[in-house]
Amino acid sequence: MSLDEFSVPTHVQRAISKAGYKLPSSMDSIIAQWHGWYTGSSSWYKESYITVDDHRRSRDKMSIKPARRVCREWASVILNEATEISCESPLANTWLHDYLDRSNFWPTGQALVEKGFALGTAAWALWFNFADNGAATMTMRRYDARMIVPLSWDEEGITECAFVTRAFIKGKQADQVQMHVLDGGTYHIITMLFIDGKQVDPEACGALADFDTECTTKTFGVFKPAIENTEADFSPYGMSVFADAVDAIKATDITFDALFQEIELTEVKVFMSDELLDVRDDKGKTVPLPKGPKNRKLFGQSGKDFYEVFSPDIRIDPLKTAFNVALGELGDLTGFGAQYFQLDKQGGLKTATEVSSDNSALMRNIRKHENVITGALQDIITAVLTCARIHLGANIEEDPGVISVLYDDSIITDTQGEKNMALAEIAALGIPWLKEKYLVDFMALSPDEAKSLVPSQEVVDTGF
């Protein structure tokens, strides 16, 4: 573990235990290993060797950061700017869209999905700030597995959770803990602060020790990749999406490193006679050969070969084949399929039609991962809307209705083709409910909003 890599300090763990919670079995060492592969900082990337003069040296293997590429690709496939979150109630839906845009949710959310798929677990959690005049602001903070301490959980998920981060108070580094716990039927956010390992009064530092959110549903949303945890039974933590592909990561970078080492080690070499490098003066002392005209006369025996050029063959093709094999295994073991990462593909990734026609495994895996992230998004968005109404004075309905998440499935289905077909049906038939369905399915509007945008007095002339 690097010196600046985050982990939950021991004094924080003791304080949480003292509050009456038994901490889950630690997966810190495993998560640290995943972090090393994700960042390319694993000790495996350091290669030791001994020089010709018997000195020990080391070098960094060249890497394409395969683990990070896998996680970044999953994040871009699942959660991107084309994803839509909506709720049934019109006022709540309008307020929610504005809030998500203002909070820069989509790019930061995609970054969280990337980190969650790398380390096995991630979460959004509510965070409140109160001004002196009582005005409140609310944000959705992001946490990865190293900052998450589940407090109560079962097979259905985590119901109480602590989130640990670092803060700086008057220049001093502090460990900050926010425990989202149920008390009297509503969720409370309990804040603890530690400076130099000692607990201090949070209210003296401007933070509420106990804040009742008045929310009966979870004030956080935790998600894990849809992969069974084989590292620790009954653990609330998830598995990295590349946990089973570590050997494929090694193979990918070994072949990538070998490819460019081959180029460096097989560069043209020229072996030259000593007579081209130096001469002896009349006293027998060796001195460098002075520069002179190009047609200068060389000393030494006539007819002797003064230099020899050595240009070995470069084995690019077999190394390229090995690299493609490693990429195929990497894609297969991380859920993308053997054809997703390939050097020879023209124009980058395959089109949606190509992927859906020859990679049903990818389609199934996307759906599984979408399902677990949908649950986390529904939890946190429900809490956002409830707390916005109660604490921010937002003019929204008390019951926002069902929270829907519409993903960009162009990698699985030809979304643009479906849109074009729907528009063609609307133009040909002119049926109002088809327009309403289009607005709900492709524009992420609520049914009530869609109905209000379609004139009810339209008369359909079927031609009969």
Coordinates of C-alpha atoms in Angstrom, one line a residue:
M1 CA 0.0 0.0 0.0
S2 CA 1.3 3.4 -0.9
L3 CA 1.9 6.0 1.8
D4 CA -1.0 8.2 0.6
E5 CA -3.5 5.5 -0.1
F6 CA -6.6 5.9 2.0
S7 CA -7.8 3.3 4.6
V8 CA -10.1 3.5 7.7
P9 CA -7.8 4.4 10.7
T10 CA -7.7 2.1 13.7
H11 CA -9.0 4.8 16.1
V12 CA -12.1 5.2 13.8
Q13 CA -12.8 1.5 13.8
R14 CA -12.6 1.5 17.6
A15 CA -15.0 4.4 17.9
I16 CA -17.5 2.7 15.6
S17 CA -17.2 -0.5 17.7
K18 CA -17.7 1.5 20.9
A19 CA -20.9 2.9 19.4
G20 CA -22.3 -0.7 19.5
Y21 CA -21.6 -1.9 16.0
K22 CA -19.6 -5.0 15.1
L23 CA -17.5 -4.3 12.0
P24 CA -17.6 -6.7 9.1
S25 CA -14.7 -9.0 8.3
S26 CA -12.0 -7.0 6.8
M27 CA -11.3 -7.1 3.1
D28 CA -8.8 -4.3 3.3
S29 CA -5.8 -6.3 2.0
I30 CA -7.8 -7.7 -1.0
I31 CA -9.2 -4.2 -1.8
A32 CA -5.7 -2.8 -1.6
Q33 CA -4.5 -5.4 -4.2
W34 CA -7.4 -4.5 -6.5
H35 CA -6.4 -0.8 -6.1
G36 CA -2.9 -1.6 -7.1
W37 CA -4.0 -3.3 -10.3
Y38 CA -6.5 -0.5 -11.0
T39 CA -3.8 2.2 -10.6
G40 CA -0.9 0.2 -12.1
S41 CA 1.0 0.7 -8.8
S42 CA 1.2 -3.0 -8.0
S43 CA 4.6 -4.3 -7.0
W44 CA 4.3 -6.7 -9.9
Y45 CA 5.1 -3.9 -12.3
K46 CA 8.6 -3.5 -10.8
E47 CA 11.1 -5.8 -12.5
S48 CA 14.5 -6.4 -11.0
Y49 CA 17.6 -7.3 -12.9
I50 CA 21.4 -7.4 -12.5
T51 CA 23.7 -5.3 -14.7
V52 CA 26.8 -6.7 -16.4
D53 CA 28.9 -5.0 -13.6
D54 CA 26.9 -6.9 -11.0
H55 CA 24.7 -4.0 -9.8
R56 CA 21.0 -4.6 -8.9
R57 CA 18.6 -2.4 -10.8
S58 CA 14.9 -2.3 -11.4
R59 CA 12.6 -0.9 -14.1
D60 CA 8.9 -0.4 -14.5
K61 CA 7.1 -2.7 -16.9
M62 CA 5.3 -0.9 -19.7
S63 CA 1.5 -1.1 -19.2
I64 CA -1.8 -0.2 -20.9
K65 CA -3.5 -0.2 -17.5
P66 CA -5.8 -3.1 -18.4
A67 CA -7.7 -3.1 -15.1
R68 CA -8.5 0.6 -15.4
R69 CA -9.5 0.2 -19.1
V70 CA -12.0 -2.5 -18.1
C71 CA -13.6 -0.5 -15.3
R72 CA -13.7 2.7 -17.4
E73 CA -15.3 0.8 -20.3
W74 CA -18.0 -0.7 -17.9
A75 CA -18.7 2.8 -16.5
S76 CA -19.1 4.3 -20.0
V77 CA -21.4 1.4 -21.1
I78 CA -23.7 1.6 -18.1
L79 CA -23.9 5.2 -16.8
N80 CA -23.3 8.0 -19.3
E81 CA -24.8 11.3 -20.4
A82 CA -27.6 9.4 -22.3
T83 CA -28.9 7.8 -19.1
E84 CA -32.1 9.3 -17.8
I85 CA -33.5 9.2 -14.2
S86 CA -37.1 10.2 -13.8
C87 CA -40.0 9.9 -11.4
E88 CA -43.8 9.8 -11.9
S89 CA -44.7 13.1 -10.2
P90 CA -44.3 16.1 -12.6
L91 CA -43.1 18.7 -10.1
A92 CA -40.6 16.3 -8.6
N93 CA -39.4 15.2 -12.0
T94 CA -38.7 18.7 -13.1
W95 CA -36.9 19.6 -9.9
L96 CA -34.9 16.3 -10.0
H97 CA -33.6 16.9 -13.6
D98 CA -32.5 20.5 -12.6
Y99 CA -30.8 19.2 -9.5
L100 CA -28.9 16.4 -11.3
D101 CA -27.7 18.9 -13.9
R102 CA -26.6 21.5 -11.3
S103 CA -24.8 18.9 -9.2
N104 CA -22.8 17.6 -12.2
F105 CA -24.1 14.2 -11.4
W106 CA -23.5 12.3 -14.7
P107 CA -19.7 12.7 -15.1
T108 CA -19.1 12.3 -11.4
G109 CA -21.5 9.4 -11.3
Q110 CA -19.6 7.6 -14.1
A111 CA -16.4 8.1 -12.2
L112 CA -17.9 6.5 -9.2
V113 CA -19.2 3.5 -11.2
E114 CA -15.6 3.1 -12.5
K115 CA -14.1 3.1 -9.0
G116 CA -16.9 0.8 -7.7
F117 CA -16.3 -1.7 -10.4
A118 CA -12.5 -1.6 -9.6
L119 CA -12.8 -2.0 -5.8
G120 CA -16.0 -4.0 -5.6
T121 CA -18.2 -1.5 -3.7
A122 CA -19.2 2.2 -4.0
A123 CA -21.9 4.4 -2.7
W124 CA -23.7 7.8 -2.9
A125 CA -24.7 9.3 0.4
L126 CA -26.5 12.5 1.4
W127 CA -24.4 15.4 2.9
F128 CA -26.0 18.5 4.4
N129 CA -24.6 22.0 5.0
F130 CA -26.4 24.5 7.1
A131 CA -25.7 28.3 7.0
D132 CA -26.0 30.5 10.0
N133 CA -29.4 31.8 8.8
G134 CA -30.7 28.2 8.7
A135 CA -30.5 27.8 4.9
A136 CA -29.5 24.3 3.9
T137 CA -27.7 22.8 0.9
M138 CA -27.6 19.1 0.1
T139 CA -25.2 17.1 -2.0
M140 CA -24.7 13.5 -3.0
R141 CA -21.2 12.6 -1.9
R142 CA -19.3 9.7 -3.4
Y143 CA -17.4 6.9 -1.6
D144 CA -15.5 3.9 -2.7
A145 CA -14.9 0.6 -0.9
R146 CA -12.0 1.9 1.2
M147 CA -14.3 4.6 2.8
I148 CA -17.4 2.4 3.4
V149 CA -18.0 0.7 6.7
P150 CA -21.3 -1.3 6.6
L151 CA -23.0 -1.3 10.1
S152 CA -26.2 -3.4 9.5
W153 CA -26.7 -5.7 6.5
D154 CA -28.2 -9.0 5.3
E155 CA -28.8 -10.8 2.0
E156 CA -31.1 -8.0 0.9
G157 CA -28.4 -5.3 1.3
I158 CA -27.0 -2.7 3.7
T159 CA -29.5 -0.9 5.9
E160 CA -27.1 1.2 8.0
C161 CA -23.6 2.4 7.0
A162 CA -20.7 4.6 8.0
F163 CA -18.7 6.7 5.5
V164 CA -15.1 7.7 6.5
T165 CA -13.2 10.6 4.7
R166 CA -10.5 13.0 5.4
A167 CA -11.1 16.7 6.1
F168 CA -8.9 19.7 7.0
I169 CA -9.9 21.9 9.9
K170 CA -7.8 25.1 10.2
G171 CA -5.0 23.3 8.3
K172 CA -5.1 20.2 10.5
Q173 CA -5.9 16.8 8.9
A174 CA -9.0 15.2 10.5
D175 CA -10.8 11.9 10.0
Q176 CA -14.5 12.5 9.5
V177 CA -17.1 9.8 10.1
Q178 CA -20.8 10.1 9.1
M179 CA -22.9 7.2 10.3
H180 CA -26.3 6.8 8.6
V181 CA -28.4 4.9 11.2
L182 CA -32.0 4.2 11.9
D183 CA -33.3 5.8 15.1
G184 CA -37.0 6.1 15.9
G185 CA -38.0 5.1 12.4
T186 CA -36.1 7.7 10.6
Y187 CA -32.5 8.0 9.4
H188 CA -30.1 10.0 11.5
I189 CA -26.6 11.2 10.4
I190 CA -24.2 10.9 13.3
T191 CA -21.0 12.8 12.8
M192 CA -17.7 12.1 14.5
L193 CA -14.4 14.0 14.1
F194 CA -10.8 12.9 15.0
I195 CA -7.8 15.1 15.0
D196 CA -4.4 13.5 15.6
G197 CA -6.2 10.3 16.4
K198 CA -8.3 11.9 19.2
Q199 CA -12.0 12.4 19.0
V200 CA -13.1 16.1 19.2
D201 CA -16.5 17.7 19.5
P202 CA -17.9 18.0 15.9
E203 CA -20.2 20.9 16.9
A204 CA -17.2 23.0 18.0
C205 CA -16.0 22.5 14.4
G206 CA -19.3 23.6 12.9
A207 CA -20.8 20.2 12.3
L208 CA -24.0 18.7 13.8
A209 CA -23.3 15.7 16.0
D210 CA -26.8 14.2 15.3
F211 CA -29.0 15.3 12.4
D212 CA -32.4 13.7 11.9
T213 CA -33.1 13.6 8.2
E214 CA -36.8 12.7 8.9
C215 CA -36.4 10.3 6.0
T216 CA -37.8 6.8 6.5
T217 CA -35.9 5.3 3.6
K218 CA -32.2 4.9 3.2
T219 CA -30.2 8.1 2.9
F220 CA -27.5 6.4 0.8
G221 CA -27.3 4.0 -2.1
V222 CA -24.6 1.3 -2.2
F223 CA -23.9 -0.8 -5.3
K224 CA -21.6 -3.7 -6.1
P225 CA -20.8 -5.4 -9.5
A226 CA -23.2 -8.3 -10.1
I227 CA -20.5 -10.8 -9.2
E228 CA -20.7 -13.3 -6.3
N229 CA -18.1 -12.5 -3.5
T230 CA -15.8 -15.6 -3.4
E231 CA -13.3 -13.9 -1.1
A232 CA -15.3 -13.6 2.1
D233 CA -18.6 -15.4 2.9
F234 CA -21.5 -13.2 4.1
S235 CA -19.5 -10.0 3.5
P236 CA -21.4 -6.8 2.7
Y237 CA -18.6 -5.9 0.3
G238 CA -18.6 -6.8 -3.4
M239 CA -16.0 -8.2 -5.8
S240 CA -13.9 -6.2 -8.3
V241 CA -15.1 -6.8 -11.9
F242 CA -11.5 -7.9 -12.7
A243 CA -11.0 -10.1 -9.6
D244 CA -11.0 -13.3 -11.7
A245 CA -8.9 -11.7 -14.5
V246 CA -5.7 -10.8 -12.7
D247 CA -3.7 -13.4 -14.7
A248 CA -5.2 -12.0 -17.9
I249 CA -4.1 -8.5 -16.8
K250 CA -0.6 -9.8 -16.3
A251 CA -0.6 -11.6 -19.6
T252 CA -1.8 -8.4 -21.4
D253 CA 0.9 -6.2 -19.9
I254 CA 3.6 -8.9 -20.3
T255 CA 2.9 -9.1 -24.0
F256 CA 2.6 -5.3 -24.4
D257 CA 5.9 -4.8 -22.6
A258 CA 7.6 -7.5 -24.7
L259 CA 6.3 -5.9 -27.9
F260 CA 8.2 -2.7 -27.2
Q261 CA 11.1 -4.3 -25.5
E262 CA 11.6 -6.2 -28.7
I263 CA 11.8 -3.0 -30.7
E264 CA 14.3 -1.5 -28.2
L265 CA 16.5 -4.6 -27.9
T266 CA 16.6 -5.4 -31.6
E267 CA 17.6 -1.9 -32.7
V268 CA 20.5 -1.8 -35.3
K269 CA 23.9 -2.2 -33.7
V270 CA 27.2 -1.3 -35.3
F271 CA 30.4 -3.1 -34.2
M272 CA 33.5 -1.0 -35.1
S273 CA 37.2 -1.8 -35.1
D274 CA 39.4 -0.2 -32.5
E275 CA 41.3 1.4 -35.3
L276 CA 38.2 3.5 -36.1
L277 CA 38.0 4.7 -32.5
D278 CA 41.6 5.6 -31.5
V279 CA 45.2 5.7 -32.7
R280 CA 48.6 5.7 -31.0
D281 CA 50.9 8.7 -31.2
D282 CA 54.6 8.5 -31.7
K283 CA 55.1 7.9 -28.0
G284 CA 52.8 4.9 -28.0
K285 CA 50.0 6.7 -26.1
T286 CA 46.4 6.0 -27.2
V287 CA 44.6 9.2 -28.4
P288 CA 41.2 9.7 -30.0
L289 CA 41.1 9.7 -33.8
P290 CA 40.9 13.3 -34.8
K291 CA 38.0 14.5 -37.0
G292 CA 39.0 15.3 -40.5
P293 CA 37.8 15.4 -44.1
K294 CA 35.5 12.6 -45.2
N295 CA 38.2 11.1 -47.4
R296 CA 40.7 10.9 -44.6
K297 CA 43.0 7.9 -44.7
L298 CA 42.4 5.1 -42.1
F299 CA 45.3 3.6 -40.3
G300 CA 45.6 -0.1 -40.1
Q301 CA 45.8 -3.0 -42.4
S302 CA 44.5 -2.6 -45.9
G303 CA 41.4 -4.6 -46.9
K304 CA 40.3 -5.1 -43.2
D305 CA 36.6 -4.8 -42.3
F306 CA 36.6 -1.8 -40.0
Y307 CA 32.8 -2.1 -39.0
E308 CA 30.0 -4.6 -39.1
V309 CA 26.3 -3.8 -39.0
F310 CA 24.0 -6.2 -37.0
S311 CA 20.3 -5.9 -37.6
P312 CA 18.3 -8.7 -36.0
D313 CA 14.7 -9.6 -37.1
I314 CA 11.9 -8.1 -35.1
R315 CA 9.2 -10.6 -34.0
I316 CA 6.3 -8.2 -34.2
D317 CA 3.7 -10.5 -35.7
P318 CA 4.0 -13.3 -33.1
L319 CA 4.0 -10.8 -30.3
K320 CA 1.0 -9.1 -31.7
T321 CA -0.8 -12.4 -31.9
A322 CA 0.0 -13.1 -28.3
F323 CA -1.2 -9.6 -27.3
N324 CA -4.5 -10.2 -29.0
V325 CA -4.9 -13.6 -27.2
A326 CA -4.3 -11.8 -23.9
L327 CA -6.8 -9.1 -24.8
G328 CA -9.3 -11.8 -25.7
E329 CA -8.9 -13.5 -22.3
L330 CA -9.1 -10.1 -20.6
G331 CA -12.4 -9.3 -22.3
D332 CA -13.9 -12.8 -21.7
L333 CA -13.0 -12.9 -18.0
T334 CA -14.3 -9.4 -17.3
G335 CA -17.7 -10.0 -18.9
F336 CA -17.2 -8.2 -22.3
G337 CA -16.6 -11.3 -24.4
A338 CA -13.5 -12.4 -26.3
Q339 CA -14.0 -10.1 -29.2
Y340 CA -14.5 -6.8 -27.4
F341 CA -10.9 -5.7 -27.0
Q342 CA -9.0 -6.5 -30.2
L343 CA -6.1 -4.8 -32.0
D344 CA -7.3 -5.7 -35.4
K345 CA -10.8 -4.2 -35.2
Q346 CA -11.4 -1.3 -37.6
G347 CA -12.7 1.9 -36.1
G348 CA -12.4 0.9 -32.5
L349 CA -15.2 -0.9 -30.7
K350 CA -17.8 -2.9 -32.6
T351 CA -21.2 -1.4 -33.6
A352 CA -24.3 -2.2 -31.5
T353 CA -25.5 -4.6 -34.2
E354 CA -22.2 -6.5 -34.3
V355 CA -22.0 -6.8 -30.5
S356 CA -25.6 -7.9 -30.1
S357 CA -25.4 -10.4 -32.9
D358 CA -22.2 -12.2 -31.6
N359 CA -22.0 -11.5 -27.9
S360 CA -25.1 -12.4 -26.0
A361 CA -22.9 -12.8 -22.8
L362 CA -22.1 -9.1 -22.9
M363 CA -25.8 -8.3 -23.2
R364 CA -26.7 -10.4 -20.1
N365 CA -23.8 -8.9 -18.1
I366 CA -24.9 -5.4 -18.9
R367 CA -28.4 -6.1 -17.7
K368 CA -27.1 -7.7 -14.4
H369 CA -24.9 -4.7 -13.6
E370 CA -27.6 -2.2 -14.6
N371 CA -30.0 -3.9 -12.1
V372 CA -27.7 -3.5 -9.1
I373 CA -27.0 0.1 -10.0
T374 CA -30.6 0.9 -10.5
G375 CA -31.4 -0.2 -6.9
A376 CA -28.7 2.1 -5.5
L377 CA -29.9 5.0 -7.7
Q378 CA -33.5 4.5 -6.6
D379 CA -32.4 4.6 -2.9
I380 CA -30.4 7.8 -3.2
I381 CA -32.9 9.6 -5.5
T382 CA -35.8 8.8 -3.2
A383 CA -33.8 10.2 -0.3
V384 CA -32.8 13.3 -2.3
L385 CA -36.5 14.1 -3.2
T386 CA -37.7 13.5 0.4
C387 CA -35.0 15.6 2.0
A388 CA -35.4 18.3 -0.6
R389 CA -39.0 18.7 0.2
I390 CA -38.5 18.6 4.0
H391 CA -35.2 20.6 4.5
L392 CA -34.8 22.6 1.3
G393 CA -38.4 23.7 0.9
A394 CA -38.6 22.3 -2.7
N395 CA -42.1 22.6 -4.2
I396 CA -42.5 18.9 -5.0
E397 CA -45.1 16.3 -4.3
E398 CA -44.9 14.3 -1.1
D399 CA -45.0 11.0 -3.0
P400 CA -42.7 11.2 -6.1
G401 CA -43.9 7.9 -7.4
V402 CA -41.8 5.2 -9.0
I403 CA -38.2 6.2 -9.7
S404 CA -37.2 5.0 -13.2
V405 CA -33.7 4.7 -14.7
L406 CA -33.5 4.6 -18.5
Y407 CA -30.1 3.4 -19.7
D408 CA -28.5 4.0 -23.0
D409 CA -28.8 0.6 -24.5
S410 CA -27.2 1.4 -27.9
I411 CA -24.5 -1.1 -27.2
I412 CA -27.1 -3.8 -26.9
T413 CA -29.9 -2.6 -29.1
D414 CA -30.0 -0.2 -32.0
T415 CA -31.6 2.6 -29.9
Q416 CA -31.5 5.1 -32.8
G417 CA -33.2 2.5 -35.1
E418 CA -35.9 2.0 -32.5
K419 CA -36.5 5.8 -32.3
N420 CA -36.7 6.1 -36.0
M421 CA -39.2 3.2 -36.2
A422 CA -41.3 4.8 -33.4
L423 CA -41.3 8.2 -35.2
A424 CA -42.3 6.5 -38.5
E425 CA -45.2 4.8 -36.7
I426 CA -46.3 8.1 -35.2
A427 CA -46.2 9.8 -38.6
A428 CA -48.0 7.0 -40.3
L429 CA -50.8 6.4 -37.7
G430 CA -50.9 9.7 -35.8
I431 CA -52.3 7.9 -32.7
P432 CA -51.9 10.1 -29.6
W433 CA -50.8 7.3 -27.2
L434 CA -47.9 6.4 -29.5
K435 CA -46.6 9.9 -29.0
E436 CA -47.0 9.6 -25.3
K437 CA -45.2 6.3 -25.3
Y438 CA -42.3 7.8 -27.3
L439 CA -42.0 10.7 -24.8
V440 CA -41.9 8.2 -21.9
D441 CA -39.6 5.6 -23.5
F442 CA -37.1 7.9 -25.2
M443 CA -37.4 11.3 -23.5
A444 CA -37.6 10.1 -19.9
L445 CA -40.8 12.1 -19.2
S446 CA -43.4 10.9 -16.7
P447 CA -46.7 9.6 -18.1
D448 CA -48.5 12.7 -16.8
E449 CA -46.0 15.1 -18.5
A450 CA -46.2 13.1 -21.7
K451 CA -50.0 13.3 -21.7
S452 CA -50.0 17.0 -21.1
L453 CA -47.7 17.5 -24.2
V454 CA -50.0 15.6 -26.5
P455 CA -53.2 17.4 -27.6
S456 CA -56.2 15.4 -26.5
Q457 CA -58.4 16.8 -29.2
E458 CA -56.5 15.1 -32.0
V459 CA -58.7 13.2 -34.4
V460 CA -57.4 10.1 -36.0
D461 CA -58.4 9.6 -39.6
T462 CA -57.7 5.9 -40.2
G463 CA -58.9 6.2 -43.8
F464 CA -62.0 4.0 -43.4

